């Protein structure tokens, strides 16, 4: 198991139970306690967990907490790739797609890069950079202007105006949280404005959200779950969440790890 995969498991376990001792994590992962201590130190520096005597606990977060791109990029790597592969399979060649900022949409860009004739409109510096470097030569990538957020999103009046003048076939939207009552949320006010504009620019909203986003509520609501055409998640999504989402969104798709690996 790679260090990033191991640390991902540590974060997931701590979020699941609220905290864990070093001895428990070492047994769970089949590694030494010293290795777990190093992982806990690394994760605590990124504010993904809180280091305590003998172990670690989940950090206390408010609705306005916004981890940066680098901190989020190490989490749920396999799930994000699986979600990205499935989401990209929903996009037809020679169409226009908007892509929001975030680590899951960045993982999706790897798969979008293979689709010919695609026009991509994005406010993500990372997504634009990747598609410019690796995308199909027939693709067109449009990057909005604006102010840069911790998640490397370009937001603000300039970015919103750019999107207001466009109509796209589909929107691939990453979210901070999804909740039956609160809907789709983000902790960033300006990013919420930008995402609302992107949602208004399409009739097909495709949301990309791994299982850790279920039940998370950020400061700002962007849309209700009933507005979602397709929601793509991963196999870690609980039965309870699947049942709720199936009744709320247009279509729920759970990515298959085997298909992403092909």
mmCIF file of C-alpha atoms in Angstrom:
data_model
loop_
_atom_site.group_PDB
_atom_site.id
_atom_site.type_symbol
_atom_site.label_atom_id
_atom_site.label_comp_id
_atom_site.label_asym_id
_atom_site.label_seq_id
_atom_site.Cartn_x
_atom_site.Cartn_y
_atom_site.Cartn_z
ATOM 1 C CA UNK A 1 0.000 0.000 0.000
ATOM 2 C CA UNK A 2 1.359 3.410 -0.996
ATOM 3 C CA UNK A 3 1.703 6.098 1.716
ATOM 4 C CA UNK A 4 -1.101 8.166 0.149
ATOM 5 C CA UNK A 5 -3.425 5.137 0.137
ATOM 6 C CA UNK A 6 -2.530 4.319 3.734
ATOM 7 C CA UNK A 7 -3.156 7.877 4.880
ATOM 8 C CA UNK A 8 -6.446 7.881 3.017
ATOM 9 C CA UNK A 9 -7.493 4.800 5.013
ATOM 10 C CA UNK A 10 -6.469 6.488 8.273
ATOM 11 C CA UNK A 11 -8.586 9.568 7.530
ATOM 12 C CA UNK A 12 -11.553 7.413 6.510
ATOM 13 C CA UNK A 13 -11.339 5.298 9.677
ATOM 14 C CA UNK A 14 -11.058 8.335 11.940
ATOM 15 C CA UNK A 15 -14.007 10.018 10.222
ATOM 16 C CA UNK A 16 -16.017 6.807 10.528
ATOM 17 C CA UNK A 17 -15.560 6.329 14.272
ATOM 18 C CA UNK A 18 -14.504 9.813 15.371
ATOM 19 C CA UNK A 19 -11.010 8.795 16.487
ATOM 20 C CA UNK A 20 -8.524 5.940 16.700
ATOM 21 C CA UNK A 21 -5.482 4.874 18.664
ATOM 22 C CA UNK A 22 -2.110 4.315 16.998
ATOM 23 C CA UNK A 23 -2.155 0.651 17.991
ATOM 24 C CA UNK A 24 -5.569 0.144 16.383
ATOM 25 C CA UNK A 25 -4.516 1.817 13.145
ATOM 26 C CA UNK A 26 -1.277 -0.185 12.985
ATOM 27 C CA UNK A 27 -3.244 -3.418 13.329
ATOM 28 C CA UNK A 28 -5.840 -2.310 10.779
ATOM 29 C CA UNK A 29 -3.206 -1.393 8.188
ATOM 30 C CA UNK A 30 -0.669 -4.115 8.968
ATOM 31 C CA UNK A 31 2.189 -1.645 9.484
ATOM 32 C CA UNK A 32 4.368 -0.545 12.376
ATOM 33 C CA UNK A 33 3.254 1.982 14.973
ATOM 34 C CA UNK A 34 6.145 4.219 13.891
ATOM 35 C CA UNK A 35 4.750 4.292 10.343
ATOM 36 C CA UNK A 36 1.318 5.246 11.686
ATOM 37 C CA UNK A 37 2.854 8.020 13.801
ATOM 38 C CA UNK A 38 4.549 9.480 10.713
ATOM 39 C CA UNK A 39 1.274 9.299 8.792
ATOM 40 C CA UNK A 40 -0.604 11.007 11.633
ATOM 41 C CA UNK A 41 1.992 13.791 11.719
ATOM 42 C CA UNK A 42 1.621 14.327 7.962
ATOM 43 C CA UNK A 43 -2.183 14.328 8.095
ATOM 44 C CA UNK A 44 -2.268 16.653 11.109
ATOM 45 C CA UNK A 45 -0.098 19.185 9.234
ATOM 46 C CA UNK A 46 -2.770 19.218 6.509
ATOM 47 C CA UNK A 47 -5.530 19.664 9.153
ATOM 48 C CA UNK A 48 -7.178 16.446 7.948
ATOM 49 C CA UNK A 49 -7.065 14.973 11.470
ATOM 50 C CA UNK A 50 -6.265 16.214 14.971
ATOM 51 C CA UNK A 51 -3.278 14.594 16.677
ATOM 52 C CA UNK A 52 -3.881 13.598 20.303
ATOM 53 C CA UNK A 53 -1.917 11.588 22.844
ATOM 54 C CA UNK A 54 -1.763 7.976 21.634
ATOM 55 C CA UNK A 55 -3.748 8.526 18.444
ATOM 56 C CA UNK A 56 -5.849 10.982 16.474
ATOM 57 C CA UNK A 57 -9.398 12.324 16.272
ATOM 58 C CA UNK A 58 -11.508 13.961 13.580
ATOM 59 C CA UNK A 59 -10.999 17.742 13.499
ATOM 60 C CA UNK A 60 -13.840 20.033 14.505
ATOM 61 C CA UNK A 61 -15.092 21.762 11.383
ATOM 62 C CA UNK A 62 -17.489 24.650 10.824
ATOM 63 C CA UNK A 63 -19.646 25.230 7.756
ATOM 64 C CA UNK A 64 -17.094 27.795 6.509
ATOM 65 C CA UNK A 65 -14.036 25.537 6.734
ATOM 66 C CA UNK A 66 -12.421 25.237 3.299
ATOM 67 C CA UNK A 67 -9.419 22.909 2.893
ATOM 68 C CA UNK A 68 -7.045 23.859 0.082
ATOM 69 C CA UNK A 69 -6.567 21.879 -3.125
ATOM 70 C CA UNK A 70 -3.364 20.204 -1.930
ATOM 71 C CA UNK A 71 -4.937 19.029 1.328
ATOM 72 C CA UNK A 72 -7.946 17.536 -0.469
ATOM 73 C CA UNK A 73 -5.919 16.039 -3.313
ATOM 74 C CA UNK A 74 -4.600 13.236 -1.086
ATOM 75 C CA UNK A 75 -8.045 12.009 -0.033
ATOM 76 C CA UNK A 76 -10.104 9.233 -1.624
ATOM 77 C CA UNK A 77 -7.792 8.976 -4.623
ATOM 78 C CA UNK A 78 -9.151 5.665 -5.904
ATOM 79 C CA UNK A 79 -12.766 6.752 -5.472
ATOM 80 C CA UNK A 80 -12.146 10.013 -7.317
ATOM 81 C CA UNK A 81 -10.567 8.208 -10.244
ATOM 82 C CA UNK A 82 -13.472 5.756 -10.414
ATOM 83 C CA UNK A 83 -15.983 8.598 -10.287
ATOM 84 C CA UNK A 84 -14.015 10.526 -12.913
ATOM 85 C CA UNK A 85 -13.963 7.594 -15.325
ATOM 86 C CA UNK A 86 -17.711 7.038 -15.015
ATOM 87 C CA UNK A 87 -18.530 10.752 -15.292
ATOM 88 C CA UNK A 88 -16.410 11.122 -18.435
ATOM 89 C CA UNK A 89 -18.221 8.156 -19.990
ATOM 90 C CA UNK A 90 -21.419 10.228 -19.856
ATOM 91 C CA UNK A 91 -19.921 12.946 -22.097
ATOM 92 C CA UNK A 92 -20.247 12.615 -25.876
ATOM 93 C CA UNK A 93 -17.493 13.713 -28.305
ATOM 94 C CA UNK A 94 -17.881 17.130 -29.962
ATOM 95 C CA UNK A 95 -20.121 18.502 -27.210
ATOM 96 C CA UNK A 96 -19.646 21.379 -24.764
ATOM 97 C CA UNK A 97 -19.163 20.682 -21.069
ATOM 98 C CA UNK A 98 -18.579 22.978 -18.113
ATOM 99 C CA UNK A 99 -16.298 21.686 -15.356
ATOM 100 C CA UNK A 100 -16.183 23.181 -11.867
ATOM 101 C CA UNK A 101 -13.075 23.353 -9.707
ATOM 102 C CA UNK A 102 -12.073 20.672 -7.216
ATOM 103 C CA UNK A 103 -10.011 17.541 -6.806
ATOM 104 C CA UNK A 104 -12.711 15.185 -8.108
ATOM 105 C CA UNK A 105 -13.248 17.225 -11.271
ATOM 106 C CA UNK A 106 -9.452 17.335 -11.686
ATOM 107 C CA UNK A 107 -9.411 13.529 -11.543
ATOM 108 C CA UNK A 108 -12.160 13.583 -14.171
ATOM 109 C CA UNK A 109 -10.054 15.778 -16.460
ATOM 110 C CA UNK A 110 -7.660 12.847 -16.931
ATOM 111 C CA UNK A 111 -10.506 10.950 -18.606
ATOM 112 C CA UNK A 112 -12.005 13.966 -20.396
ATOM 113 C CA UNK A 113 -8.653 14.510 -22.092
ATOM 114 C CA UNK A 114 -9.290 11.429 -24.242
ATOM 115 C CA UNK A 115 -12.613 12.668 -25.672
ATOM 116 C CA UNK A 116 -12.207 14.214 -29.158
ATOM 117 C CA UNK A 117 -13.784 17.464 -30.254
ATOM 118 C CA UNK A 118 -14.789 18.474 -26.759
ATOM 119 C CA UNK A 119 -15.228 22.126 -25.789
ATOM 120 C CA UNK A 120 -14.500 22.534 -22.078
ATOM 121 C CA UNK A 121 -15.456 25.649 -20.122
ATOM 122 C CA UNK A 122 -13.928 25.672 -16.662
ATOM 123 C CA UNK A 123 -13.086 27.950 -13.751
ATOM 124 C CA UNK A 124 -10.463 25.477 -12.544
ATOM 125 C CA UNK A 125 -6.860 26.449 -13.188
ATOM 126 C CA UNK A 126 -5.812 22.837 -12.570
ATOM 127 C CA UNK A 127 -8.327 21.351 -15.000
ATOM 128 C CA UNK A 128 -7.440 23.875 -17.714
ATOM 129 C CA UNK A 129 -3.697 23.261 -17.282
ATOM 130 C CA UNK A 130 -4.142 19.491 -17.490
ATOM 131 C CA UNK A 131 -6.321 19.593 -20.605
ATOM 132 C CA UNK A 132 -3.997 22.055 -22.336
ATOM 133 C CA UNK A 133 -1.072 19.708 -21.681
ATOM 134 C CA UNK A 134 -2.743 16.325 -22.230
ATOM 135 C CA UNK A 135 -6.067 16.879 -24.001
ATOM 136 C CA UNK A 136 -7.030 15.709 -27.466
ATOM 137 C CA UNK A 137 -5.722 18.131 -30.105
ATOM 138 C CA UNK A 138 -9.277 18.746 -31.357
ATOM 139 C CA UNK A 139 -10.412 20.034 -27.950
ATOM 140 C CA UNK A 140 -11.031 23.661 -27.047
ATOM 141 C CA UNK A 141 -10.490 24.739 -23.433
ATOM 142 C CA UNK A 142 -11.911 28.041 -22.156
ATOM 143 C CA UNK A 143 -10.726 29.268 -18.742
ATOM 144 C CA UNK A 144 -12.806 31.936 -17.030
ATOM 145 C CA UNK A 145 -11.246 34.930 -15.332
ATOM 146 C CA UNK A 146 -11.677 35.863 -11.680
ATOM 147 C CA UNK A 147 -10.167 35.683 -8.201
ATOM 148 C CA UNK A 148 -8.488 32.434 -7.134
ATOM 149 C CA UNK A 149 -9.847 30.498 -4.106
ATOM 150 C CA UNK A 150 -8.096 27.909 -1.872
ATOM 151 C CA UNK A 151 -9.514 25.162 -4.123
ATOM 152 C CA UNK A 152 -7.923 26.831 -7.183
ATOM 153 C CA UNK A 153 -11.289 28.022 -8.503
ATOM 154 C CA UNK A 154 -11.605 31.307 -10.366
ATOM 155 C CA UNK A 155 -14.605 33.177 -8.968
ATOM 156 C CA UNK A 156 -16.123 36.643 -8.825
ATOM 157 C CA UNK A 157 -18.094 38.948 -11.184
ATOM 158 C CA UNK A 158 -15.810 38.416 -14.204
ATOM 159 C CA UNK A 159 -16.050 34.638 -13.971
ATOM 160 C CA UNK A 160 -19.805 34.704 -13.388
ATOM 161 C CA UNK A 161 -20.374 37.022 -16.370
ATOM 162 C CA UNK A 162 -18.384 34.683 -18.617
ATOM 163 C CA UNK A 163 -20.623 31.766 -17.683
ATOM 164 C CA UNK A 164 -23.831 33.853 -17.893
ATOM 165 C CA UNK A 165 -23.194 34.362 -21.614
ATOM 166 C CA UNK A 166 -22.779 30.637 -22.360
ATOM 167 C CA UNK A 167 -24.948 27.546 -22.782
ATOM 168 C CA UNK A 168 -23.361 24.125 -22.294
ATOM 169 C CA UNK A 169 -24.576 20.583 -22.910
ATOM 170 C CA UNK A 170 -23.592 19.353 -19.446
ATOM 171 C CA UNK A 171 -21.971 20.507 -16.216
ATOM 172 C CA UNK A 172 -19.612 18.319 -14.200
ATOM 173 C CA UNK A 173 -19.899 19.753 -10.690
ATOM 174 C CA UNK A 174 -17.796 18.845 -7.666
ATOM 175 C CA UNK A 175 -19.273 19.649 -4.255
ATOM 176 C CA UNK A 176 -18.086 20.149 -0.689
ATOM 177 C CA UNK A 177 -21.155 18.408 0.731
ATOM 178 C CA UNK A 178 -24.505 16.852 -0.134
ATOM 179 C CA UNK A 179 -27.366 16.556 2.312
ATOM 180 C CA UNK A 180 -31.075 15.661 1.927
ATOM 181 C CA UNK A 181 -32.215 18.974 3.449
ATOM 182 C CA UNK A 182 -29.361 21.365 2.688
ATOM 183 C CA UNK A 183 -28.763 20.054 -0.846
ATOM 184 C CA UNK A 184 -25.428 20.743 -2.563
ATOM 185 C CA UNK A 185 -23.212 23.082 -0.561
ATOM 186 C CA UNK A 186 -19.823 24.799 -0.451
ATOM 187 C CA UNK A 187 -18.053 26.779 2.312
ATOM 188 C CA UNK A 188 -17.064 29.581 -0.104
ATOM 189 C CA UNK A 189 -19.604 32.360 -0.836
ATOM 190 C CA UNK A 190 -18.059 33.443 -4.132
ATOM 191 C CA UNK A 191 -17.596 29.888 -5.337
ATOM 192 C CA UNK A 192 -21.276 29.284 -4.603
ATOM 193 C CA UNK A 193 -22.200 32.214 -6.883
ATOM 194 C CA UNK A 194 -19.992 30.835 -9.628
ATOM 195 C CA UNK A 195 -21.382 27.317 -9.341
ATOM 196 C CA UNK A 196 -24.958 28.613 -9.410
ATOM 197 C CA UNK A 197 -24.156 30.415 -12.667
ATOM 198 C CA UNK A 198 -22.715 27.202 -14.112
ATOM 199 C CA UNK A 199 -25.813 25.268 -13.040
ATOM 200 C CA UNK A 200 -28.027 27.868 -14.738
ATOM 201 C CA UNK A 201 -26.007 27.483 -17.969
ATOM 202 C CA UNK A 202 -26.973 23.835 -18.471
ATOM 203 C CA UNK A 203 -29.993 21.554 -18.470
ATOM 204 C CA UNK A 204 -27.902 18.522 -17.470
ATOM 205 C CA UNK A 205 -26.300 18.752 -14.030
ATOM 206 C CA UNK A 206 -23.891 15.884 -13.323
ATOM 207 C CA UNK A 207 -22.626 15.932 -9.728
ATOM 208 C CA UNK A 208 -19.397 14.149 -8.757
ATOM 209 C CA UNK A 209 -19.279 13.332 -5.042
ATOM 210 C CA UNK A 210 -17.493 10.529 -3.216
ATOM 211 C CA UNK A 211 -19.114 8.917 -0.179
ATOM 212 C CA UNK A 212 -17.375 11.209 2.329
ATOM 213 C CA UNK A 213 -19.456 14.160 1.040
ATOM 214 C CA UNK A 214 -22.729 12.592 2.230
ATOM 215 C CA UNK A 215 -24.207 14.427 5.224
ATOM 216 C CA UNK A 216 -21.662 17.273 4.991
ATOM 217 C CA UNK A 217 -23.156 20.776 5.019
ATOM 218 C CA UNK A 218 -21.184 23.832 3.919
ATOM 219 C CA UNK A 219 -22.043 27.480 4.459
ATOM 220 C CA UNK A 220 -23.720 28.123 1.099
ATOM 221 C CA UNK A 221 -26.343 26.123 -0.782
ATOM 222 C CA UNK A 222 -25.926 25.911 -4.574
ATOM 223 C CA UNK A 223 -28.814 23.642 -5.591
ATOM 224 C CA UNK A 224 -31.197 21.039 -4.246
ATOM 225 C CA UNK A 225 -30.674 17.347 -4.890
ATOM 226 C CA UNK A 226 -33.852 17.349 -6.986
ATOM 227 C CA UNK A 227 -32.010 19.614 -9.481
ATOM 228 C CA UNK A 228 -29.396 16.913 -10.153
ATOM 229 C CA UNK A 229 -29.729 15.002 -13.421
ATOM 230 C CA UNK A 230 -27.063 12.416 -12.535
ATOM 231 C CA UNK A 231 -25.083 11.939 -9.328
ATOM 232 C CA UNK A 232 -21.925 9.828 -9.574
ATOM 233 C CA UNK A 233 -20.467 8.419 -6.354
ATOM 234 C CA UNK A 234 -18.375 5.420 -5.279
ATOM 235 C CA UNK A 235 -19.001 2.067 -3.646
ATOM 236 C CA UNK A 236 -18.246 3.487 -0.194
ATOM 237 C CA UNK A 237 -21.630 5.203 -0.243
ATOM 238 C CA UNK A 238 -23.815 3.704 2.483
ATOM 239 C CA UNK A 239 -27.068 1.862 1.800
ATOM 240 C CA UNK A 240 -28.937 4.616 3.638
ATOM 241 C CA UNK A 241 -27.370 7.289 1.442
ATOM 242 C CA UNK A 242 -28.058 5.314 -1.730
ATOM 243 C CA UNK A 243 -31.715 4.906 -0.818
ATOM 244 C CA UNK A 244 -32.110 8.605 -0.050
ATOM 245 C CA UNK A 245 -30.292 9.768 -3.167
ATOM 246 C CA UNK A 246 -32.155 7.359 -5.447
ATOM 247 C CA UNK A 247 -35.388 9.047 -4.390
ATOM 248 C CA UNK A 248 -34.053 12.596 -4.745
ATOM 249 C CA UNK A 249 -31.798 12.834 -7.829
ATOM 250 C CA UNK A 250 -32.670 12.017 -11.421
ATOM 251 C CA UNK A 251 -30.231 9.093 -11.550
ATOM 252 C CA UNK A 252 -27.686 7.695 -9.089
ATOM 253 C CA UNK A 253 -24.615 5.948 -10.504
ATOM 254 C CA UNK A 254 -22.119 4.113 -8.306
ATOM 255 C CA UNK A 255 -18.714 3.742 -9.949
ATOM 256 C CA UNK A 256 -17.322 0.243 -10.381
ATOM 257 C CA UNK A 257 -13.618 -0.056 -9.381
ATOM 258 C CA UNK A 258 -13.088 -2.731 -12.073
ATOM 259 C CA UNK A 259 -14.294 -0.426 -14.842
ATOM 260 C CA UNK A 260 -12.024 2.423 -13.706
ATOM 261 C CA UNK A 261 -9.034 0.095 -13.727
ATOM 262 C CA UNK A 262 -9.585 -0.932 -17.374
#
